[in-house]
C-alpha cells in the first residue's frame, strides 16, 4: 500500500507493557497470565496521509489472516482538520500581508516620487539612466518586502506554536499521541524563513518595478 509509511511488529509482551502505561496496576493483575488471549500478535502501522485512513483500513482488512484492524478514525479526522486549519490560517496570513505590502510599496513610491520630483528631473537633465533613477525605489521595495515576510513568518510561528499547545492541552490521550508525531515548527523553521525571505524579496522587486513604472515616467 502506497499510504503506509512504516510498520512494526508488536509482541504480546510489548502490547502488555504499552497497555500498562495507561491503566492502573490493579487492572493488570490477571492480564499478564491471560496475555495470549487478551493481546494477540499485531502490527503497528504509520500512515503517510491520515485523510486516507478509511481507504487504507479497508485494504488491510481485506488481507487474508487479518482478524481485526483498530484504526482511530475520529482522531485521524481531528488531526486532519487541525492540519487543514493551520494551512488555511497560514495561507490567509501570507495573502493578507502580501496585499498590505503591495499597498505600502505603492503608497511609499507615490509619496517619494512626489517629494523628490525636482531631484528626479535634475537627474534626468544631467543624463542619469532609468536604472539609476529606479534603483533606490527597488531597494526600498525589497526592504519592505523582507520586513513583511519576517512579520508573516513570526505570526505563523507564534500561531502554530499556540494552536498546537492549546490542542494538546485539551486533547485526549490518543489525540495527544498523534499530535506529538506532527512535525514541530523548529524542524522546518530555517526552510520556511528562507522561503519567506525569498518571497519577500520577489514581492518587493516586482511590486516596486510595477509601481515605479506607474508613478515615475522614466
PDB file of C-alpha atoms in Angstrom:
ATOM      1  CA  UNK A   1       0.000   0.000   0.000  1.00  0.00           C
ATOM      2  CA  UNK A   2       1.456   3.362  -1.015  1.00  0.00           C
ATOM      3  CA  UNK A   3      -0.059   5.089   2.039  1.00  0.00           C
ATOM      4  CA  UNK A   4       1.927   3.065   4.591  1.00  0.00           C
ATOM      5  CA  UNK A   5       4.923   4.989   5.877  1.00  0.00           C
ATOM      6  CA  UNK A   6       6.246   2.322   8.270  1.00  0.00           C
ATOM      7  CA  UNK A   7       5.145  -0.703  10.273  1.00  0.00           C
ATOM      8  CA  UNK A   8       6.497  -2.675  13.219  1.00  0.00           C
ATOM      9  CA  UNK A   9       5.688  -5.997  14.839  1.00  0.00           C
ATOM     10  CA  UNK A  10       4.193  -5.813  18.357  1.00  0.00           C
ATOM     11  CA  UNK A  11       4.601  -8.907  20.520  1.00  0.00           C
ATOM     12  CA  UNK A  12       2.224  -9.816  23.344  1.00  0.00           C
ATOM     13  CA  UNK A  13       4.797  -8.685  25.893  1.00  0.00           C
ATOM     14  CA  UNK A  14       5.182  -5.294  24.200  1.00  0.00           C
ATOM     15  CA  UNK A  15       1.411  -4.873  23.969  1.00  0.00           C
ATOM     16  CA  UNK A  16       1.047  -5.614  27.682  1.00  0.00           C
ATOM     17  CA  UNK A  17       3.820  -3.166  28.519  1.00  0.00           C
ATOM     18  CA  UNK A  18       2.214  -0.387  26.476  1.00  0.00           C
ATOM     19  CA  UNK A  19      -1.191  -1.125  27.959  1.00  0.00           C
ATOM     20  CA  UNK A  20       0.235  -0.994  31.479  1.00  0.00           C
ATOM     21  CA  UNK A  21       1.353   2.596  30.858  1.00  0.00           C
ATOM     22  CA  UNK A  22      -2.220   3.852  30.510  1.00  0.00           C
ATOM     23  CA  UNK A  23      -4.211   1.731  33.004  1.00  0.00           C
ATOM     24  CA  UNK A  24      -3.965   1.286  36.796  1.00  0.00           C
ATOM     25  CA  UNK A  25      -1.899  -1.616  38.132  1.00  0.00           C
ATOM     26  CA  UNK A  26      -4.970  -3.095  39.814  1.00  0.00           C
ATOM     27  CA  UNK A  27      -6.397  -3.930  36.399  1.00  0.00           C
ATOM     28  CA  UNK A  28      -3.244  -5.716  35.257  1.00  0.00           C
ATOM     29  CA  UNK A  29      -3.158  -8.489  37.855  1.00  0.00           C
ATOM     30  CA  UNK A  30      -4.859 -11.108  35.693  1.00  0.00           C
ATOM     31  CA  UNK A  31      -3.843  -9.756  32.310  1.00  0.00           C
ATOM     32  CA  UNK A  32      -0.258 -10.988  32.451  1.00  0.00           C
ATOM     33  CA  UNK A  33      -1.393 -14.619  32.764  1.00  0.00           C
ATOM     34  CA  UNK A  34      -4.028 -14.224  30.045  1.00  0.00           C
ATOM     35  CA  UNK A  35      -1.990 -12.026  27.699  1.00  0.00           C
ATOM     36  CA  UNK A  36      -2.052 -14.672  24.942  1.00  0.00           C
ATOM     37  CA  UNK A  37      -5.829 -14.274  24.698  1.00  0.00           C
ATOM     38  CA  UNK A  38      -6.118 -10.573  25.514  1.00  0.00           C
ATOM     39  CA  UNK A  39      -3.206  -9.332  23.379  1.00  0.00           C
ATOM     40  CA  UNK A  40      -2.939 -11.117  20.017  1.00  0.00           C
ATOM     41  CA  UNK A  41       0.124 -10.687  17.820  1.00  0.00           C
ATOM     42  CA  UNK A  42      -0.210  -7.443  15.918  1.00  0.00           C
ATOM     43  CA  UNK A  43       1.440  -4.824  13.742  1.00  0.00           C
ATOM     44  CA  UNK A  44       1.580  -1.095  14.407  1.00  0.00           C
ATOM     45  CA  UNK A  45       1.262   0.856  11.163  1.00  0.00           C
ATOM     46  CA  UNK A  46       2.050   4.511  10.495  1.00  0.00           C
ATOM     47  CA  UNK A  47       0.308   6.207   7.579  1.00  0.00           C
ATOM     48  CA  UNK A  48       1.618   8.899   5.261  1.00  0.00           C
ATOM     49  CA  UNK A  49      -1.747  10.582   4.715  1.00  0.00           C
ATOM     50  CA  UNK A  50      -4.274  10.453   7.558  1.00  0.00           C
ATOM     51  CA  UNK A  51      -7.071  11.643   5.276  1.00  0.00           C
ATOM     52  CA  UNK A  52      -6.909   8.219   3.565  1.00  0.00           C
ATOM     53  CA  UNK A  53      -7.250   6.238   6.797  1.00  0.00           C
ATOM     54  CA  UNK A  54     -10.611   4.668   5.864  1.00  0.00           C
ATOM     55  CA  UNK A  55      -9.337   3.567   2.456  1.00  0.00           C
ATOM     56  CA  UNK A  56      -6.156   2.085   3.938  1.00  0.00           C
ATOM     57  CA  UNK A  57      -8.073   0.361   6.743  1.00  0.00           C
ATOM     58  CA  UNK A  58     -10.360  -1.340   4.229  1.00  0.00           C
ATOM     59  CA  UNK A  59      -7.381  -2.569   2.201  1.00  0.00           C
ATOM     60  CA  UNK A  60      -5.667  -4.009   5.281  1.00  0.00           C
ATOM     61  CA  UNK A  61      -8.885  -5.711   6.423  1.00  0.00           C
ATOM     62  CA  UNK A  62      -9.067  -7.488   3.058  1.00  0.00           C
ATOM     63  CA  UNK A  63      -5.673  -9.172   3.604  1.00  0.00           C
ATOM     64  CA  UNK A  64      -6.095 -12.916   4.399  1.00  0.00           C
ATOM     65  CA  UNK A  65      -5.268 -13.717   8.018  1.00  0.00           C
ATOM     66  CA  UNK A  66      -6.060 -10.264   9.386  1.00  0.00           C
ATOM     67  CA  UNK A  67      -8.583 -10.723  12.194  1.00  0.00           C
ATOM     68  CA  UNK A  68      -9.207  -7.099  13.154  1.00  0.00           C
ATOM     69  CA  UNK A  69      -7.992  -3.588  12.373  1.00  0.00           C
ATOM     70  CA  UNK A  70      -8.171  -0.942  15.085  1.00  0.00           C
ATOM     71  CA  UNK A  71      -7.984   2.482  13.468  1.00  0.00           C
ATOM     72  CA  UNK A  72      -8.647   5.705  15.439  1.00  0.00           C
ATOM     73  CA  UNK A  73     -10.724   7.234  12.656  1.00  0.00           C
ATOM     74  CA  UNK A  74     -12.140  10.056  14.782  1.00  0.00           C
ATOM     75  CA  UNK A  75      -8.682  11.044  15.988  1.00  0.00           C
ATOM     76  CA  UNK A  76      -7.329  10.979  12.434  1.00  0.00           C
ATOM     77  CA  UNK A  77     -10.172  13.215  11.250  1.00  0.00           C
ATOM     78  CA  UNK A  78      -9.451  15.650  14.088  1.00  0.00           C
ATOM     79  CA  UNK A  79      -5.737  15.780  13.263  1.00  0.00           C
ATOM     80  CA  UNK A  80      -6.510  16.243   9.564  1.00  0.00           C
ATOM     81  CA  UNK A  81      -8.843  19.104  10.452  1.00  0.00           C
ATOM     82  CA  UNK A  82      -6.153  20.732  12.591  1.00  0.00           C
ATOM     83  CA  UNK A  83      -3.609  20.468   9.778  1.00  0.00           C
ATOM     84  CA  UNK A  84      -6.106  21.974   7.338  1.00  0.00           C
ATOM     85  CA  UNK A  85      -6.849  24.831   9.759  1.00  0.00           C
ATOM     86  CA  UNK A  86      -3.138  25.550  10.217  1.00  0.00           C
ATOM     87  CA  UNK A  87      -2.636  25.566   6.440  1.00  0.00           C
ATOM     88  CA  UNK A  88      -5.602  27.874   5.821  1.00  0.00           C
ATOM     89  CA  UNK A  89      -4.617  30.268   8.619  1.00  0.00           C
ATOM     90  CA  UNK A  90      -1.025  30.366   7.404  1.00  0.00           C
ATOM     91  CA  UNK A  91      -2.119  30.964   3.818  1.00  0.00           C
ATOM     92  CA  UNK A  92      -4.515  33.688   4.961  1.00  0.00           C
ATOM     93  CA  UNK A  93      -1.777  35.490   6.890  1.00  0.00           C
ATOM     94  CA  UNK A  94       0.563  35.353   3.891  1.00  0.00           C
ATOM     95  CA  UNK A  95      -2.094  36.634   1.460  1.00  0.00           C
ATOM     96  CA  UNK A  96      -3.149  39.487   3.763  1.00  0.00           C
ATOM     97  CA  UNK A  97       0.425  40.597   4.378  1.00  0.00           C
ATOM     98  CA  UNK A  98       1.169  40.300   0.657  1.00  0.00           C
ATOM     99  CA  UNK A  99      -1.704  42.668  -0.116  1.00  0.00           C
ATOM    100  CA  UNK A 100      -0.667  45.057   2.673  1.00  0.00           C
ATOM    101  CA  UNK A 101       2.940  45.007   1.433  1.00  0.00           C
ATOM    102  CA  UNK A 102       1.907  45.887  -2.117  1.00  0.00           C
ATOM    103  CA  UNK A 103      -0.290  48.733  -0.857  1.00  0.00           C
ATOM    104  CA  UNK A 104       2.552  50.093   1.297  1.00  0.00           C
ATOM    105  CA  UNK A 105       5.023  49.835  -1.586  1.00  0.00           C
ATOM    106  CA  UNK A 106       2.605  51.627  -3.937  1.00  0.00           C
ATOM    107  CA  UNK A 107       1.918  54.462  -1.490  1.00  0.00           C
ATOM    108  CA  UNK A 108       5.575  54.794  -0.489  1.00  0.00           C
ATOM    109  CA  UNK A 109       6.732  55.066  -4.099  1.00  0.00           C
ATOM    110  CA  UNK A 110       3.952  57.529  -4.929  1.00  0.00           C
ATOM    111  CA  UNK A 111       4.830  59.812  -1.994  1.00  0.00           C
ATOM    112  CA  UNK A 112       8.579  59.511  -2.571  1.00  0.00           C
ATOM    113  CA  UNK A 113       8.284  60.323  -6.272  1.00  0.00           C
ATOM    114  CA  UNK A 114       6.183  63.383  -5.453  1.00  0.00           C
ATOM    115  CA  UNK A 115       8.593  64.614  -2.761  1.00  0.00           C
ATOM    116  CA  UNK A 116      11.671  64.042  -4.934  1.00  0.00           C
ATOM    117  CA  UNK A 117      10.259  65.161  -8.273  1.00  0.00           C
ATOM    118  CA  UNK A 118      12.718  68.079  -8.518  1.00  0.00           C
ATOM    119  CA  UNK A 119      15.713  65.816  -7.819  1.00  0.00           C
ATOM    120  CA  UNK A 120      14.456  63.277 -10.342  1.00  0.00           C
ATOM    121  CA  UNK A 121      14.037  65.960 -13.010  1.00  0.00           C
ATOM    122  CA  UNK A 122      17.580  67.189 -12.345  1.00  0.00           C
ATOM    123  CA  UNK A 123      18.946  63.632 -12.641  1.00  0.00           C
ATOM    124  CA  UNK A 124      17.121  63.226 -15.951  1.00  0.00           C
ATOM    125  CA  UNK A 125      18.508  66.555 -17.145  1.00  0.00           C
ATOM    126  CA  UNK A 126      22.133  65.592 -16.391  1.00  0.00           C
ATOM    127  CA  UNK A 127      21.725  62.246 -18.171  1.00  0.00           C
ATOM    128  CA  UNK A 128      21.095  59.722 -15.365  1.00  0.00           C
ATOM    129  CA  UNK A 129      19.948  56.348 -16.692  1.00  0.00           C
ATOM    130  CA  UNK A 130      16.490  54.946 -15.985  1.00  0.00           C
ATOM    131  CA  UNK A 131      18.042  52.116 -13.966  1.00  0.00           C
ATOM    132  CA  UNK A 132      19.978  54.570 -11.793  1.00  0.00           C
ATOM    133  CA  UNK A 133      16.806  56.538 -11.032  1.00  0.00           C
ATOM    134  CA  UNK A 134      14.685  53.463 -10.365  1.00  0.00           C
ATOM    135  CA  UNK A 135      17.173  51.510  -8.260  1.00  0.00           C
ATOM    136  CA  UNK A 136      16.561  53.345  -4.910  1.00  0.00           C
ATOM    137  CA  UNK A 137      12.834  52.615  -5.211  1.00  0.00           C
ATOM    138  CA  UNK A 138      13.512  48.950  -5.964  1.00  0.00           C
ATOM    139  CA  UNK A 139      15.808  48.656  -2.933  1.00  0.00           C
ATOM    140  CA  UNK A 140      13.140  50.288  -0.771  1.00  0.00           C
ATOM    141  CA  UNK A 141      10.564  47.835  -2.097  1.00  0.00           C
ATOM    142  CA  UNK A 142      12.850  44.895  -1.316  1.00  0.00           C
ATOM    143  CA  UNK A 143      13.313  46.102   2.265  1.00  0.00           C
ATOM    144  CA  UNK A 144       9.552  46.466   2.721  1.00  0.00           C
ATOM    145  CA  UNK A 145       9.006  43.000   1.252  1.00  0.00           C
ATOM    146  CA  UNK A 146      11.569  41.386   3.557  1.00  0.00           C
ATOM    147  CA  UNK A 147      10.133  43.128   6.639  1.00  0.00           C
ATOM    148  CA  UNK A 148       6.623  41.948   5.740  1.00  0.00           C
ATOM    149  CA  UNK A 149       7.913  38.411   5.141  1.00  0.00           C
ATOM    150  CA  UNK A 150       9.551  38.375   8.578  1.00  0.00           C
ATOM    151  CA  UNK A 151       6.314  39.575  10.191  1.00  0.00           C
ATOM    152  CA  UNK A 152       4.355  36.832   8.394  1.00  0.00           C
ATOM    153  CA  UNK A 153       6.925  34.243   9.492  1.00  0.00           C
ATOM    154  CA  UNK A 154       6.723  35.317  13.150  1.00  0.00           C
ATOM    155  CA  UNK A 155       2.919  35.332  13.089  1.00  0.00           C
ATOM    156  CA  UNK A 156       2.850  31.847  11.565  1.00  0.00           C
ATOM    157  CA  UNK A 157       5.384  30.561  14.101  1.00  0.00           C
ATOM    158  CA  UNK A 158       3.512  32.025  17.055  1.00  0.00           C
ATOM    159  CA  UNK A 159       0.131  30.898  15.775  1.00  0.00           C
ATOM    160  CA  UNK A 160       1.286  27.336  15.077  1.00  0.00           C
ATOM    161  CA  UNK A 161       3.002  27.010  18.465  1.00  0.00           C
ATOM    162  CA  UNK A 162      -0.016  28.389  20.336  1.00  0.00           C
ATOM    163  CA  UNK A 163      -2.507  26.233  18.438  1.00  0.00           C
ATOM    164  CA  UNK A 164      -0.528  23.025  18.953  1.00  0.00           C
ATOM    165  CA  UNK A 165      -0.036  23.773  22.652  1.00  0.00           C
ATOM    166  CA  UNK A 166      -3.712  24.561  23.158  1.00  0.00           C
ATOM    167  CA  UNK A 167      -4.949  21.479  21.290  1.00  0.00           C
ATOM    168  CA  UNK A 168      -2.543  19.155  23.122  1.00  0.00           C
ATOM    169  CA  UNK A 169      -3.669  20.576  26.468  1.00  0.00           C
ATOM    170  CA  UNK A 170      -7.326  19.926  25.608  1.00  0.00           C
ATOM    171  CA  UNK A 171      -6.844  16.667  23.702  1.00  0.00           C
ATOM    172  CA  UNK A 172      -7.430  13.107  24.782  1.00  0.00           C
ATOM    173  CA  UNK A 173      -4.562  10.677  25.289  1.00  0.00           C
ATOM    174  CA  UNK A 174      -4.940   9.181  21.809  1.00  0.00           C
ATOM    175  CA  UNK A 175      -5.118  12.558  20.108  1.00  0.00           C
ATOM    176  CA  UNK A 176      -2.102  13.821  22.056  1.00  0.00           C
ATOM    177  CA  UNK A 177      -0.100  10.829  20.831  1.00  0.00           C
ATOM    178  CA  UNK A 178      -0.996  11.680  17.230  1.00  0.00           C
ATOM    179  CA  UNK A 179      -0.147  15.358  17.687  1.00  0.00           C
ATOM    180  CA  UNK A 180       3.267  14.516  19.110  1.00  0.00           C
ATOM    181  CA  UNK A 181       4.079  12.869  15.771  1.00  0.00           C
ATOM    182  CA  UNK A 182       3.333  16.050  13.846  1.00  0.00           C
ATOM    183  CA  UNK A 183       6.347  17.915  12.514  1.00  0.00           C
ATOM    184  CA  UNK A 184       7.490  20.519  15.064  1.00  0.00           C
ATOM    185  CA  UNK A 185       7.904  24.031  13.712  1.00  0.00           C
ATOM    186  CA  UNK A 186      11.583  24.051  14.690  1.00  0.00           C
ATOM    187  CA  UNK A 187      12.347  21.327  12.117  1.00  0.00           C
ATOM    188  CA  UNK A 188      11.140  23.439   9.205  1.00  0.00           C
ATOM    189  CA  UNK A 189      11.883  26.876  10.672  1.00  0.00           C
ATOM    190  CA  UNK A 190      15.003  27.529   8.578  1.00  0.00           C
ATOM    191  CA  UNK A 191      13.417  26.358   5.335  1.00  0.00           C
ATOM    192  CA  UNK A 192      10.302  28.445   5.977  1.00  0.00           C
ATOM    193  CA  UNK A 193      12.342  31.520   6.893  1.00  0.00           C
ATOM    194  CA  UNK A 194      14.368  31.186   3.688  1.00  0.00           C
ATOM    195  CA  UNK A 195      11.189  30.716   1.633  1.00  0.00           C
ATOM    196  CA  UNK A 196       9.515  33.720   3.236  1.00  0.00           C
ATOM    197  CA  UNK A 197      12.632  35.857   2.725  1.00  0.00           C
ATOM    198  CA  UNK A 198      12.904  34.889  -0.957  1.00  0.00           C
ATOM    199  CA  UNK A 199       9.190  35.526  -1.400  1.00  0.00           C
ATOM    200  CA  UNK A 200       9.517  38.914   0.302  1.00  0.00           C
ATOM    201  CA  UNK A 201      12.367  39.922  -1.988  1.00  0.00           C
ATOM    202  CA  UNK A 202      10.406  38.787  -5.058  1.00  0.00           C
ATOM    203  CA  UNK A 203       7.309  40.720  -3.986  1.00  0.00           C
ATOM    204  CA  UNK A 204       9.442  43.779  -3.258  1.00  0.00           C
ATOM    205  CA  UNK A 205      11.185  43.671  -6.635  1.00  0.00           C
ATOM    206  CA  UNK A 206       8.119  43.043  -8.803  1.00  0.00           C
ATOM    207  CA  UNK A 207       5.878  45.343  -6.768  1.00  0.00           C
ATOM    208  CA  UNK A 208       8.324  48.229  -6.855  1.00  0.00           C
ATOM    209  CA  UNK A 209       9.017  47.780 -10.581  1.00  0.00           C
ATOM    210  CA  UNK A 210       5.296  47.873 -11.375  1.00  0.00           C
ATOM    211  CA  UNK A 211       4.566  50.957  -9.290  1.00  0.00           C
ATOM    212  CA  UNK A 212       7.751  52.759 -10.311  1.00  0.00           C
ATOM    213  CA  UNK A 213       6.649  52.488 -13.940  1.00  0.00           C
ATOM    214  CA  UNK A 214       3.230  53.786 -12.983  1.00  0.00           C
ATOM    215  CA  UNK A 215       4.328  56.808 -10.947  1.00  0.00           C
ATOM    216  CA  UNK A 216       7.778  57.509 -12.358  1.00  0.00           C
ATOM    217  CA  UNK A 217       7.822  58.406 -16.053  1.00  0.00           C
ATOM    218  CA  UNK A 218      11.309  57.057 -16.860  1.00  0.00           C
TER     219      UNK A 218
END
